[in-house]
CSV table of C-alpha atoms and ligand atoms in Angstrom, one decimal:
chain,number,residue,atom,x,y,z
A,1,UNK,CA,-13.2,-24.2,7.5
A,2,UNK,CA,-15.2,-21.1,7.8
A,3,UNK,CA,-14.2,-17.3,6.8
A,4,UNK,CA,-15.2,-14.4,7.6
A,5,UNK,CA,-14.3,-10.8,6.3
A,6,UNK,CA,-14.3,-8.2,8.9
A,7,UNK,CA,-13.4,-5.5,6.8
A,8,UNK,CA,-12.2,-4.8,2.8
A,9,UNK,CA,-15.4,-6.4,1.6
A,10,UNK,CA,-16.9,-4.2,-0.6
A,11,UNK,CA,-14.6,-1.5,0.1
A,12,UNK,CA,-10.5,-0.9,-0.6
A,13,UNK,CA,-9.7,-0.7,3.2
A,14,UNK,CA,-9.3,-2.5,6.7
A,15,UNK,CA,-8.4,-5.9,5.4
A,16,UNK,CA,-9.2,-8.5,8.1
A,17,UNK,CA,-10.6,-12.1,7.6
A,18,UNK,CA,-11.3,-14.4,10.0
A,19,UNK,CA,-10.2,-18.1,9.5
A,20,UNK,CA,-11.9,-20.8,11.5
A,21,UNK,CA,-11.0,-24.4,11.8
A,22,UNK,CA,-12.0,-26.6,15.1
A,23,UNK,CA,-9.0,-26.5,16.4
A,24,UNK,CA,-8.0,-22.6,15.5
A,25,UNK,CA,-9.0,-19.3,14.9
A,26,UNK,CA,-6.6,-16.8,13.0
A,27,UNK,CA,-6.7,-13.7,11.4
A,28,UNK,CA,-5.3,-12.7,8.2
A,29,UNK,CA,-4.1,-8.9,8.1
A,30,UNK,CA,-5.9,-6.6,10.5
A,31,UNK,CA,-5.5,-3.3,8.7
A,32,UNK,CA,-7.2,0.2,9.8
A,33,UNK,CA,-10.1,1.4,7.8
A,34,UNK,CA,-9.4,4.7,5.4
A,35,UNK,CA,-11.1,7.7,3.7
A,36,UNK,CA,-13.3,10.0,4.7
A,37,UNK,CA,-14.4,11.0,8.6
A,38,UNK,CA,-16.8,7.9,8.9
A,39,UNK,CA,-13.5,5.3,7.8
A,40,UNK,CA,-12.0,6.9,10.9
A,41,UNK,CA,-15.0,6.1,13.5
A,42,UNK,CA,-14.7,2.7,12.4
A,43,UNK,CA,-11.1,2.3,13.6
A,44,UNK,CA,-12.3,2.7,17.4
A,45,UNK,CA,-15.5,0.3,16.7
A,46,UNK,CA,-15.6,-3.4,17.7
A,47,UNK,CA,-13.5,-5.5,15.8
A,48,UNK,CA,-16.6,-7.8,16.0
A,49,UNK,CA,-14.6,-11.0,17.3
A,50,UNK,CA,-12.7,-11.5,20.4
A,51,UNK,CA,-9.5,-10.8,20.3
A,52,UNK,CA,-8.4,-13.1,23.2
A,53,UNK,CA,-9.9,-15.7,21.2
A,54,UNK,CA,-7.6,-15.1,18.1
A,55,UNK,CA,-4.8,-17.2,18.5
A,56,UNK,CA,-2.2,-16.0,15.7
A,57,UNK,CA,-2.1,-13.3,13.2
A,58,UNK,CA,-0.8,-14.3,9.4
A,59,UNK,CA,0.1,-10.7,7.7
A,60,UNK,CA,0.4,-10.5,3.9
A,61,UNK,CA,2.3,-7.3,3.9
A,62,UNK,CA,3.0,-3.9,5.4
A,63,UNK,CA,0.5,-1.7,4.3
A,64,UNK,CA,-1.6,0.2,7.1
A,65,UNK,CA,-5.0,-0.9,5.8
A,66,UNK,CA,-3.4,-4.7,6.1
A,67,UNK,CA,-1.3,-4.2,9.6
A,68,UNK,CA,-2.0,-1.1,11.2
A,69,UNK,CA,-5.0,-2.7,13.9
A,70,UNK,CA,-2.6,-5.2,15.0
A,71,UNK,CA,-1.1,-2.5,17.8
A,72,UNK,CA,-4.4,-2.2,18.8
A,73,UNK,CA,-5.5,-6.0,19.0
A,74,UNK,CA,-3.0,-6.3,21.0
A,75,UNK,CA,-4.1,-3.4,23.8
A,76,UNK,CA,-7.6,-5.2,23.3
A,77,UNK,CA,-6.1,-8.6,24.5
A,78,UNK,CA,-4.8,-10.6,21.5
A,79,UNK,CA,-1.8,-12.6,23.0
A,80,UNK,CA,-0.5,-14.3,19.9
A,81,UNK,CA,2.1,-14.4,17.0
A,82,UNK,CA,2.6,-12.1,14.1
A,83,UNK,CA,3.8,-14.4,10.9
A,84,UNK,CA,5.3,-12.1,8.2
A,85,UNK,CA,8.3,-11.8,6.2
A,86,UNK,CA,11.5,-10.1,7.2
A,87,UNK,CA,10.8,-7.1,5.2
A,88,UNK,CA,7.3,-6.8,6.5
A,89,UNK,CA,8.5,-6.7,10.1
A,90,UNK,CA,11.4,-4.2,9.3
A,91,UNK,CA,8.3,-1.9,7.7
A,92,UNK,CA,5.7,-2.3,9.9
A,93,UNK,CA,8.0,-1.0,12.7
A,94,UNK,CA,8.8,2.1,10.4
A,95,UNK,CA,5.1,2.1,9.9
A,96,UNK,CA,3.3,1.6,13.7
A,97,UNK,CA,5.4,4.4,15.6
A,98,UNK,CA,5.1,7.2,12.7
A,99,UNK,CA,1.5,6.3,13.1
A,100,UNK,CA,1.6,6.3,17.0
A,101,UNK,CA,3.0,9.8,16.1
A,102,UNK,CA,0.9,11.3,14.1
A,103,UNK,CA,-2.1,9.8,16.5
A,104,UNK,CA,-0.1,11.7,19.6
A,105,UNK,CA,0.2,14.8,17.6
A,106,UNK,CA,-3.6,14.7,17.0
A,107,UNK,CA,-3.9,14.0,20.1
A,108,UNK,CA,-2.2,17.2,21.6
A,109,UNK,CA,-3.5,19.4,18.7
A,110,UNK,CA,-7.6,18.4,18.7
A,111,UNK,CA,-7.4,15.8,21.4
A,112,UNK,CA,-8.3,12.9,19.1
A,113,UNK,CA,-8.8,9.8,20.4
A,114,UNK,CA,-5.6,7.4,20.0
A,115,UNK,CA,-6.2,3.9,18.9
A,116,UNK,CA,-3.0,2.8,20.4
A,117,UNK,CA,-0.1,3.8,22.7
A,118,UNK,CA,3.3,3.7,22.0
A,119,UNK,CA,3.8,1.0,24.5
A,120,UNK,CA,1.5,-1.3,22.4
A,121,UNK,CA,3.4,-0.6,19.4
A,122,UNK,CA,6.4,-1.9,21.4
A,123,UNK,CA,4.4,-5.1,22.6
A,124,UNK,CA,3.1,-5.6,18.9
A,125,UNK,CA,6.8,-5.1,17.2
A,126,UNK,CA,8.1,-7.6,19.7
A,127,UNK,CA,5.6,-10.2,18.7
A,128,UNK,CA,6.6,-10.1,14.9
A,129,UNK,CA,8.0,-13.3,13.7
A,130,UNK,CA,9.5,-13.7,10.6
A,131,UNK,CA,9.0,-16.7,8.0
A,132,UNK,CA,10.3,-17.8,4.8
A,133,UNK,CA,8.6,-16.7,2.1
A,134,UNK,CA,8.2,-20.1,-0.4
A,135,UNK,CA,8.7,-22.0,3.0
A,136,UNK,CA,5.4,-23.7,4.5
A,137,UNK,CA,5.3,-24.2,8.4
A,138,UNK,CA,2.8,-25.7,10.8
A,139,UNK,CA,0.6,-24.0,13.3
A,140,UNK,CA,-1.7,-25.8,14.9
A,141,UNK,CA,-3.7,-27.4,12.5
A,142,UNK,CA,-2.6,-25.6,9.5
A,143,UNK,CA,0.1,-25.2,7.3
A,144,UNK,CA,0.8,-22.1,5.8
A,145,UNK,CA,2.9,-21.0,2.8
A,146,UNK,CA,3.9,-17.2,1.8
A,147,UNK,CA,4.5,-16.5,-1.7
A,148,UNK,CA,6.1,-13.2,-2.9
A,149,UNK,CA,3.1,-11.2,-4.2
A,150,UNK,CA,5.3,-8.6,-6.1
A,151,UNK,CA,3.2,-5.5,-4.9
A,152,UNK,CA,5.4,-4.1,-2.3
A,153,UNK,CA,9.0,-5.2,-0.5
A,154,UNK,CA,8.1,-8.4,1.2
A,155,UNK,CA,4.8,-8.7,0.4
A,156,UNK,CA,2.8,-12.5,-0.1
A,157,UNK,CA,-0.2,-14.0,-0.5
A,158,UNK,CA,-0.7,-16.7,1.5
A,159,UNK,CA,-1.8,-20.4,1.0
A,160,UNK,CA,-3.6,-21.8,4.2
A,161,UNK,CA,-4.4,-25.4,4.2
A,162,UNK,CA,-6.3,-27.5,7.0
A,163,UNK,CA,-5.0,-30.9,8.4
A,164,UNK,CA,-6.8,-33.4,6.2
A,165,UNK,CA,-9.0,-30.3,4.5
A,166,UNK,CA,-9.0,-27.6,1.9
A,167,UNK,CA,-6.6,-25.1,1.1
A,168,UNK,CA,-7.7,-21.4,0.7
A,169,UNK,CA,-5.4,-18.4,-0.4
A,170,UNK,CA,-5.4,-15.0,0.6
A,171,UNK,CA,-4.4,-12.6,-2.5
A,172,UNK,CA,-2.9,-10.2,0.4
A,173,UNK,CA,-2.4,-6.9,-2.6
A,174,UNK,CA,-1.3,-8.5,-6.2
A,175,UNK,CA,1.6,-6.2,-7.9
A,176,UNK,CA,1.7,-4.5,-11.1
A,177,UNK,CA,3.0,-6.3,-13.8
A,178,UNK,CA,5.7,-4.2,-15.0
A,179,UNK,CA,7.1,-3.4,-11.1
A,180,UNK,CA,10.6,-1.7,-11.9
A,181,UNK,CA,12.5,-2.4,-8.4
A,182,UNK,CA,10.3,-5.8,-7.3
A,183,UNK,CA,10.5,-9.6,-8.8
A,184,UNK,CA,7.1,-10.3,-10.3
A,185,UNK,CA,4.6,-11.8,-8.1
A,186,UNK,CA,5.0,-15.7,-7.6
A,187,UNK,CA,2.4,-18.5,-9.7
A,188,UNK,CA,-0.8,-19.6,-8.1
A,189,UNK,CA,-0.7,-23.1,-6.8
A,190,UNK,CA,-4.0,-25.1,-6.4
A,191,UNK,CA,-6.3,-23.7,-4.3
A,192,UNK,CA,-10.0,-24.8,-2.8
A,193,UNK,CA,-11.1,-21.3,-2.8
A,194,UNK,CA,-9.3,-17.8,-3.4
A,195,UNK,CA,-10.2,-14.7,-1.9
A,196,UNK,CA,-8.7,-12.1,-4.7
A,197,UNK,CA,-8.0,-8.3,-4.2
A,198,UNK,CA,-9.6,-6.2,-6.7
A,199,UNK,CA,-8.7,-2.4,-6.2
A,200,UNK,CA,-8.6,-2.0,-9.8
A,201,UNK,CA,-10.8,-4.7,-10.7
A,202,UNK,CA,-12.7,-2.6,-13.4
A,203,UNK,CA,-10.0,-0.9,-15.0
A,204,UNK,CA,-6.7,-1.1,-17.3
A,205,UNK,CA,-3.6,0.8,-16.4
A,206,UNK,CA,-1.6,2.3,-19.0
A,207,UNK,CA,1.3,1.0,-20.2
A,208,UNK,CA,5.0,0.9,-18.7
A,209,UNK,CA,6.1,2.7,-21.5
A,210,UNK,CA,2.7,5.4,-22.0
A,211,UNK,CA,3.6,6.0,-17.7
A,212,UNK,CA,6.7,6.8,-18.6
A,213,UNK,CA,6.0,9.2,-21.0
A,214,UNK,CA,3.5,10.3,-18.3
A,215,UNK,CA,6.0,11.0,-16.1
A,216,UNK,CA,9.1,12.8,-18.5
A,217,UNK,CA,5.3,14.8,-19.9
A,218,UNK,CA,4.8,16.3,-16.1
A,219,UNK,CA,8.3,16.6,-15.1
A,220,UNK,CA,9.4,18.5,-18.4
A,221,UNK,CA,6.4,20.4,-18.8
A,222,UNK,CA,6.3,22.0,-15.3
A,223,UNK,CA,10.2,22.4,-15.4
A,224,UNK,CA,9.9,24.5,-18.4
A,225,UNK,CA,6.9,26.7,-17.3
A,226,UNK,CA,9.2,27.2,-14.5
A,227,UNK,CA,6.5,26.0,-11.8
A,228,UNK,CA,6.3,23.1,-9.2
A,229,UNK,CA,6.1,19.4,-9.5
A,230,UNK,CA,4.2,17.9,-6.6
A,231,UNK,CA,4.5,14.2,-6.3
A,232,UNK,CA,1.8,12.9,-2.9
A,233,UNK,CA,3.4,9.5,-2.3
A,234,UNK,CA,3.1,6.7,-0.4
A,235,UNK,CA,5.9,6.0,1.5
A,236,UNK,CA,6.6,2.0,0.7
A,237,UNK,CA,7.2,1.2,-3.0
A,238,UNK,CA,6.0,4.4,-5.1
A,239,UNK,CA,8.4,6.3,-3.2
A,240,UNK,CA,11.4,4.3,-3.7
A,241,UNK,CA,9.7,3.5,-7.6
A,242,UNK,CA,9.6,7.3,-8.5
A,243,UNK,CA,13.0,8.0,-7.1
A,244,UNK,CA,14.1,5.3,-9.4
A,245,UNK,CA,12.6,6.2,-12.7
A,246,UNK,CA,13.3,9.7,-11.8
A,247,UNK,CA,17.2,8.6,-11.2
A,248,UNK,CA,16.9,7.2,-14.7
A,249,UNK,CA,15.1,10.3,-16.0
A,250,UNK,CA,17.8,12.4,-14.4
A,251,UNK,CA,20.6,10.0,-16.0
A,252,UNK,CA,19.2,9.5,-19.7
A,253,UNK,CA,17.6,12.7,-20.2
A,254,UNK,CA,19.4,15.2,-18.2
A,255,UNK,CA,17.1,17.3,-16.5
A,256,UNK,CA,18.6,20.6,-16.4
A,257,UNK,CA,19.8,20.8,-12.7
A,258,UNK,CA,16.7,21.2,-10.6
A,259,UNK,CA,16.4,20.6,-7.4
A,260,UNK,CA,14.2,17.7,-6.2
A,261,UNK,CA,13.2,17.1,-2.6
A,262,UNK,CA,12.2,13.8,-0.8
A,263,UNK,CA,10.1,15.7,1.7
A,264,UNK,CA,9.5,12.3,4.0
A,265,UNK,CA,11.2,10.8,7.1
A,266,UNK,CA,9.3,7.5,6.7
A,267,UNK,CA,10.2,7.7,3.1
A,268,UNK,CA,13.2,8.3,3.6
A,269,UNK,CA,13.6,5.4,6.4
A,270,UNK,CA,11.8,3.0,4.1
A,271,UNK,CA,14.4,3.4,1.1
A,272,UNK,CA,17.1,2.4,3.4
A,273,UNK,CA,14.7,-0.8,4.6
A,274,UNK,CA,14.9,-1.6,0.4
A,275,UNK,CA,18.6,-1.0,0.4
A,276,UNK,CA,19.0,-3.8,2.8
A,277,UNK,CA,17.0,-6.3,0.4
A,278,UNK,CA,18.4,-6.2,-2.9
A,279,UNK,CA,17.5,-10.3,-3.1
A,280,UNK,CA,13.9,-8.8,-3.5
A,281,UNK,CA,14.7,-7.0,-6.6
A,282,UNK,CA,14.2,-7.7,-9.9
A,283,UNK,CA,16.9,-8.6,-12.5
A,284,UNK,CA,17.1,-5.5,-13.8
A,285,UNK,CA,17.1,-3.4,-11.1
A,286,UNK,CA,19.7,-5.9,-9.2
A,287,UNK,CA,22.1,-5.5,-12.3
A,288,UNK,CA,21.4,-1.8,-12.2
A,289,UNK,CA,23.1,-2.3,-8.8
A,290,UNK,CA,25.7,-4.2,-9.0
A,291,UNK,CA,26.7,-2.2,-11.8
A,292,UNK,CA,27.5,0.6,-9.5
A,293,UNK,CA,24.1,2.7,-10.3
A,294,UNK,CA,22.9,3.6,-6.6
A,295,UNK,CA,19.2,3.2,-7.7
A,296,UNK,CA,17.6,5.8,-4.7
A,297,UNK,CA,20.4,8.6,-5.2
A,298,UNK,CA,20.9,11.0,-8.4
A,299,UNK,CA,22.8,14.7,-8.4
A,300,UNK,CA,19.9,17.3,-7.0
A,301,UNK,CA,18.4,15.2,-4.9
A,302,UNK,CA,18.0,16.1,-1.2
A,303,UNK,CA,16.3,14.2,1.6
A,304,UNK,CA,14.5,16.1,4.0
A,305,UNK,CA,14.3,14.4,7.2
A,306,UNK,CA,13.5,17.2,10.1
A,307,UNK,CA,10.6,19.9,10.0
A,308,UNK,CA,13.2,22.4,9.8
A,309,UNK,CA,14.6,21.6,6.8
A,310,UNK,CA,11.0,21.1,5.2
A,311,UNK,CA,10.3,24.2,5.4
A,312,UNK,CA,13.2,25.7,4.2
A,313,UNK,CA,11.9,23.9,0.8
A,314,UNK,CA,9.6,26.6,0.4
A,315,UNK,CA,12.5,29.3,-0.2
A,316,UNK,CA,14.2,27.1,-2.5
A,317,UNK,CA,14.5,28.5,-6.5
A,318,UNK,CA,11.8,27.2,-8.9
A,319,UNK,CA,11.3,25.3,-10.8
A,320,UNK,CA,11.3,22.2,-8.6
A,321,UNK,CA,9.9,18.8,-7.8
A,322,UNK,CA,8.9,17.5,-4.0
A,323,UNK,CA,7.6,14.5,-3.3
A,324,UNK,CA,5.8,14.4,-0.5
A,325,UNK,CA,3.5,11.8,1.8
A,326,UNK,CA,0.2,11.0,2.4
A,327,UNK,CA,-0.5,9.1,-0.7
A,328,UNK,CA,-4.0,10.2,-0.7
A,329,UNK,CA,-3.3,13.8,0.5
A,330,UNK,CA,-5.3,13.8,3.3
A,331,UNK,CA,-2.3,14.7,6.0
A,332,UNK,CA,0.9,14.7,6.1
A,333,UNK,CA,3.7,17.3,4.6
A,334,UNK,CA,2.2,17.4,1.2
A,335,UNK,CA,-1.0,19.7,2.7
A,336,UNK,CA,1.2,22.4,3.2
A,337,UNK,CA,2.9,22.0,-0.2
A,338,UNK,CA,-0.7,21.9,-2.0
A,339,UNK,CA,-1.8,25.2,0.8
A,340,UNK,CA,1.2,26.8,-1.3
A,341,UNK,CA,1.0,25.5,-5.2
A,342,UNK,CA,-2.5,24.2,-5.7
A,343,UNK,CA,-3.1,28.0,-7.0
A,344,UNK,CA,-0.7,28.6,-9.4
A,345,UNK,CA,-1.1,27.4,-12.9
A,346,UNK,CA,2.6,26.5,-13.4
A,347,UNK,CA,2.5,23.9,-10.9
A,348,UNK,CA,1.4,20.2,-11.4
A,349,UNK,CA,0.2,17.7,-9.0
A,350,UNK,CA,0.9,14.0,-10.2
A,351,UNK,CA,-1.3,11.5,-9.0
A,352,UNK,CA,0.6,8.3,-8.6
A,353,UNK,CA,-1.6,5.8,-6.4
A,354,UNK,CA,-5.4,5.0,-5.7
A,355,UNK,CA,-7.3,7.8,-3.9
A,356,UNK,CA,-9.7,6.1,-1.6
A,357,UNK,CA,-13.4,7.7,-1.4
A,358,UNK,CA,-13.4,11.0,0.9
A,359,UNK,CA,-9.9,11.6,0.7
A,360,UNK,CA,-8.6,15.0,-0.5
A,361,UNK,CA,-6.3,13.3,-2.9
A,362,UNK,CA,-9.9,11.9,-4.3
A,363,UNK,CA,-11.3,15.3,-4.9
A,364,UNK,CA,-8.7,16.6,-7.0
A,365,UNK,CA,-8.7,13.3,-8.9
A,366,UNK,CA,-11.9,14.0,-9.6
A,367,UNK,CA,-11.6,17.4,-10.6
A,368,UNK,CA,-12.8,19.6,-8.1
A,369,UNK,CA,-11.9,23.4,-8.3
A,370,UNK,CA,-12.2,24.8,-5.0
A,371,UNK,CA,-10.7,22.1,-2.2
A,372,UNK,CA,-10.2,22.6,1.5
A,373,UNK,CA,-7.0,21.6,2.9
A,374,UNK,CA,-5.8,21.8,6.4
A,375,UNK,CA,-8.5,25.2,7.2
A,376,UNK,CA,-8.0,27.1,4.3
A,377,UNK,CA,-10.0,26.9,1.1
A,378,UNK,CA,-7.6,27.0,-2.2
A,379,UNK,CA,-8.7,27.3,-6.0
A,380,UNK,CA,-7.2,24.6,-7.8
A,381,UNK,CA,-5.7,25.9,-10.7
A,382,UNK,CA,-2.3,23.8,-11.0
A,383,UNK,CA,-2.3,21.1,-13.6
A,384,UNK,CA,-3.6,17.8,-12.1
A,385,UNK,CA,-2.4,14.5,-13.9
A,386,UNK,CA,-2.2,10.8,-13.0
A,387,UNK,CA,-0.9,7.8,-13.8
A,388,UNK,CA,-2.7,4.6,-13.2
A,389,UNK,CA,0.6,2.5,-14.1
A,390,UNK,CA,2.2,4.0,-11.3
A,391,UNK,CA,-0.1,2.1,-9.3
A,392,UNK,CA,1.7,-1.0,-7.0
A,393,UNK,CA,-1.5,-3.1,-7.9
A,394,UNK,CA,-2.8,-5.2,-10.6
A,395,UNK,CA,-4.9,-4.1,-13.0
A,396,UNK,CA,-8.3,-6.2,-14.0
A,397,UNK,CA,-6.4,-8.1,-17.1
A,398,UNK,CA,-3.2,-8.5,-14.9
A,399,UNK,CA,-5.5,-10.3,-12.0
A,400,UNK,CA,-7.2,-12.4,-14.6
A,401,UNK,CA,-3.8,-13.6,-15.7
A,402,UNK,CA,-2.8,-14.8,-12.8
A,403,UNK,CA,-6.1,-16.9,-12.3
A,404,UNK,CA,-5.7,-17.9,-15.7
A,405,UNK,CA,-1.7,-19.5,-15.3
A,406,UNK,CA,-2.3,-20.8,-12.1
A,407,UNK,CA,-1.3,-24.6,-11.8
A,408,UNK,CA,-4.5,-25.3,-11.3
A,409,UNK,CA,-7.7,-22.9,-11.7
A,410,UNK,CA,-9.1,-22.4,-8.2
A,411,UNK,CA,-12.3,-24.0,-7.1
A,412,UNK,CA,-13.9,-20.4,-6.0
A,413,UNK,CA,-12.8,-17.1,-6.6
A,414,UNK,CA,-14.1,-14.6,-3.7
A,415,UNK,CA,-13.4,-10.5,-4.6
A,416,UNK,CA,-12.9,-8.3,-1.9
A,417,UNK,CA,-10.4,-5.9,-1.4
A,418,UNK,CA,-12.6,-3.0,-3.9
A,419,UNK,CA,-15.2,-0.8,-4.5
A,420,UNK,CA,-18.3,-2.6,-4.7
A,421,UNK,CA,-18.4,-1.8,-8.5
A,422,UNK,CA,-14.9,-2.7,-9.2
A,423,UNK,CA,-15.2,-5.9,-7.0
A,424,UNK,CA,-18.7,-7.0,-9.0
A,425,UNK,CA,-16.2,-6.4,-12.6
A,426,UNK,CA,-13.7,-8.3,-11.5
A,427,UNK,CA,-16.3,-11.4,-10.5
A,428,UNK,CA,-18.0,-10.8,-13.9
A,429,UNK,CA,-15.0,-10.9,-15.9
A,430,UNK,CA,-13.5,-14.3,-14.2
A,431,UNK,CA,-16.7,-15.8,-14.5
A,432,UNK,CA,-17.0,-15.1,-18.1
A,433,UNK,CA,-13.4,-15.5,-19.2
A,434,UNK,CA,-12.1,-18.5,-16.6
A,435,UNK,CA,-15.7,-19.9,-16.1
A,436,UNK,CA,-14.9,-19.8,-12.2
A,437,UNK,CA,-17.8,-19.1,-10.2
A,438,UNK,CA,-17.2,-15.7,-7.9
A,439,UNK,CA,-19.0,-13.7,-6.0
A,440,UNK,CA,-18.6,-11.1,-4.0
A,441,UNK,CA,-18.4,-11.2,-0.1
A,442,UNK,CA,-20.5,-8.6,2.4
A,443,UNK,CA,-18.8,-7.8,5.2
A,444,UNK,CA,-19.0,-9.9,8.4
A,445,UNK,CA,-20.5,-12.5,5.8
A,446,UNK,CA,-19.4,-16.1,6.9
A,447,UNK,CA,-18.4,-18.5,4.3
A,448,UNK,CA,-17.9,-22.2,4.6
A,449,UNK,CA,-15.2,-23.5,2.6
B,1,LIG,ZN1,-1.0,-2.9,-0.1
């Protein structure tokens, strides 16, 4: 069996390996590449295989930099499956036509290339097919197993195993370990080799109780300076998350009645994909449930689905909170909420998720004063704060754990999936603590299992 990594080798985004057997050739995720202008280019480059010759498509969960090149395989001529869970095909349809829209919109605006059509989102949705998770199945010469992977709703990492050969696993994105809605991710089963995502490879997240401290710290803070919270989130899982701690929040501690605003169709469209999958949730969160606590839904809460109604946010009393997409600030509704507050030392921005290289959300991570968003310079002078724990990945001790109580300790451990500094820690530490050998894959390199 041979793989190769076409893209998240060395860096966070465009996860994409390659899986070759005699008899087949499949890809595992096929995600777009993110950050900065050049991340962009790469989208529209060769995807440096043939994809007629691709003959199925395992994804490990929703995310755009793990699904969102499969529309465009499929306009360059892949004519296969989709395996994924039921979840995953519910979100990546929420997911491919908000990003056929935006592409349009650029489109019209700047007249930006498009990587795909809306037609070809239609085609790719269509090919979906949903599997068990825990459930292996055939194809071809392979059998394939999802696990849940705990990181968001129906995501897995994925045992593949050869007729009469080895068995590799894909890590797909591992979850936190203290997840508030999700189960925790499933136990490692003997694996040949394992290729292991390591977006926070090098470092430790706070924990579950210092984030939520965090979290009461910013929202109490900016309500009683009488500013703005701004909350940039990703629209799967932090989302859904923050509206959950901030339900509890609003139900233990009372915050005085301020208005908070879910400024995010897709958001908004994903929470109702979670409230259709309560068997995904954890104990607690399902008791919460069936207890009658709504989980998503407090007093002062208001979604805000059209543009209209965005705007009309602005004119709203302060103090307030509005959590708005992208994740990593560099588009969506939250620009124009960061045009109006970055400037005012009241406000806050929270930092919830990773901020990829070259991403605005990046640059005030790092602490830059003077930022440009959509064309206008601002001077940051809100409070920025962020929380690591927030963060729907493992952290380096949490990925070493799962190495560590895995029925058996893998043969190989490949890191990929991070920064090339956070990927070489994460192959140092299990090396030193599991005595695995590791290394670190360059892209397009081809390994033989
Ligand atoms: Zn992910």
């Amino acid at each position: 069996m041979k793989i190769t990594p076409f893209g998240a080798a060395r860096e966070v985004t465009g996860s994409c390996y390659l899986l070759q057997t005699d008899k087949s050739n499949i890809l595992v995720d096929c995600g777009i590449f993110q950050g900065g202008q050049f991340a962009q280019a790469k989208n529209f480059n060769d995807f440096g295989f043939n994809p007629h010759d691709i003959d199925a498509v395992i994804l490990t969960h929703a995310h755009i930099d793990h699904s969102g090149r499969i529309p465009q395989l499929i306009k360059r001529g892949f004519m296969g499956p989709i395996y994924c869970t039921e979840p995953t095909k519910d979100l990546c349809r929420l997911l491919w036509y908000d990003a056929e829209e935006i592409m349009e919109e650029d489109f019209k605006r700047h007249n930006a290339p498009k990587l795909y059509s809306r037609d070809d989102v239609k085609v790719s949705v269509r090919r979906l097919k949903q599997v068990d998770d825990k459930t292996s199945f055939c194809f071809q010469d392979l059998q394939i197993r999802f696990h849940n992977a705990g990181h968001i709703l129906g995501s897995a990492f994925v045992e593949i195993t050869e007729e009469g050969g080895k068995t590799v696993t894909f890590s797909g994105d591992l979850g936190n370990d203290d997840t508030p809605i999700l189960k925790q991710k499933d136990v490692l089963n003997k694996t040949d080799a394992l290729f292991i995502e390591s977006t926070y490879g090098d470092r430790v997240h706070e924990k579950d109780a210092e984030r939520w401290q965090i979290l009461k710290k910013a929202v109490t803070q900016t309500i009683n300076r009488g500013g703005v919270l701004l909350i940039p989130a990703f629209a799967i899982e932090r989302s859904q998350e923050l509206l959950y701690e901030l339900n509890n929040l609003a139900e233990k501690d009372r915050i005085a009645d301020v208005d908070m605003f879910m400024d995010s169709p897709l958001a908004a469209n994903v929470t109702d994909v979670f409230r259709k999958y309560p068997e995904y949730y954890s104990v607690k969160a399902y008791k919460q449930l069936t207890g009658g606590d709504k989980l998503f839904d407090f007093p002062g809460l208001k979604v805000t689905r059209t543009r209209n109604q965005s705007m009309k946010i602005n004119d709203s009393r302060w103090p307030k909170v509005i959590i708005a997409g992208a994740g990593m600030m560099n588009g969506g509704r939250i620009q124009h909420h960061l045009i109006r507050y970055l400037g005012d030392p009241k406000c806050t921005v929270l930092i919830i998720g990773f901020q990829a290289h070259g991403t605005l959300g990046r640059r005030l991570y790092s602490g830059q004063k003077r930022v440009k968003v959509l064309d206008e310079y601002v001077n940051v002078k809100a409070d920025i704060v962020s929380i690591g724990g927030f963060s729907a990945h493992a952290d380096q001790k949490m990925l070493v754990n799962w190495i560590r109580k895995a029925k058996k300790r893998p043969g190989h451990v490949y890191c990929t999936h991070g920064e090339e500094h956070a990927s070489a820690a994460l192959a140092t530490r299990i090396k030193e603590k599991l005595h695995i050998s590791t290394d670190v894959p360059r892209p397009r390199q081809t390994i033989n299992i």
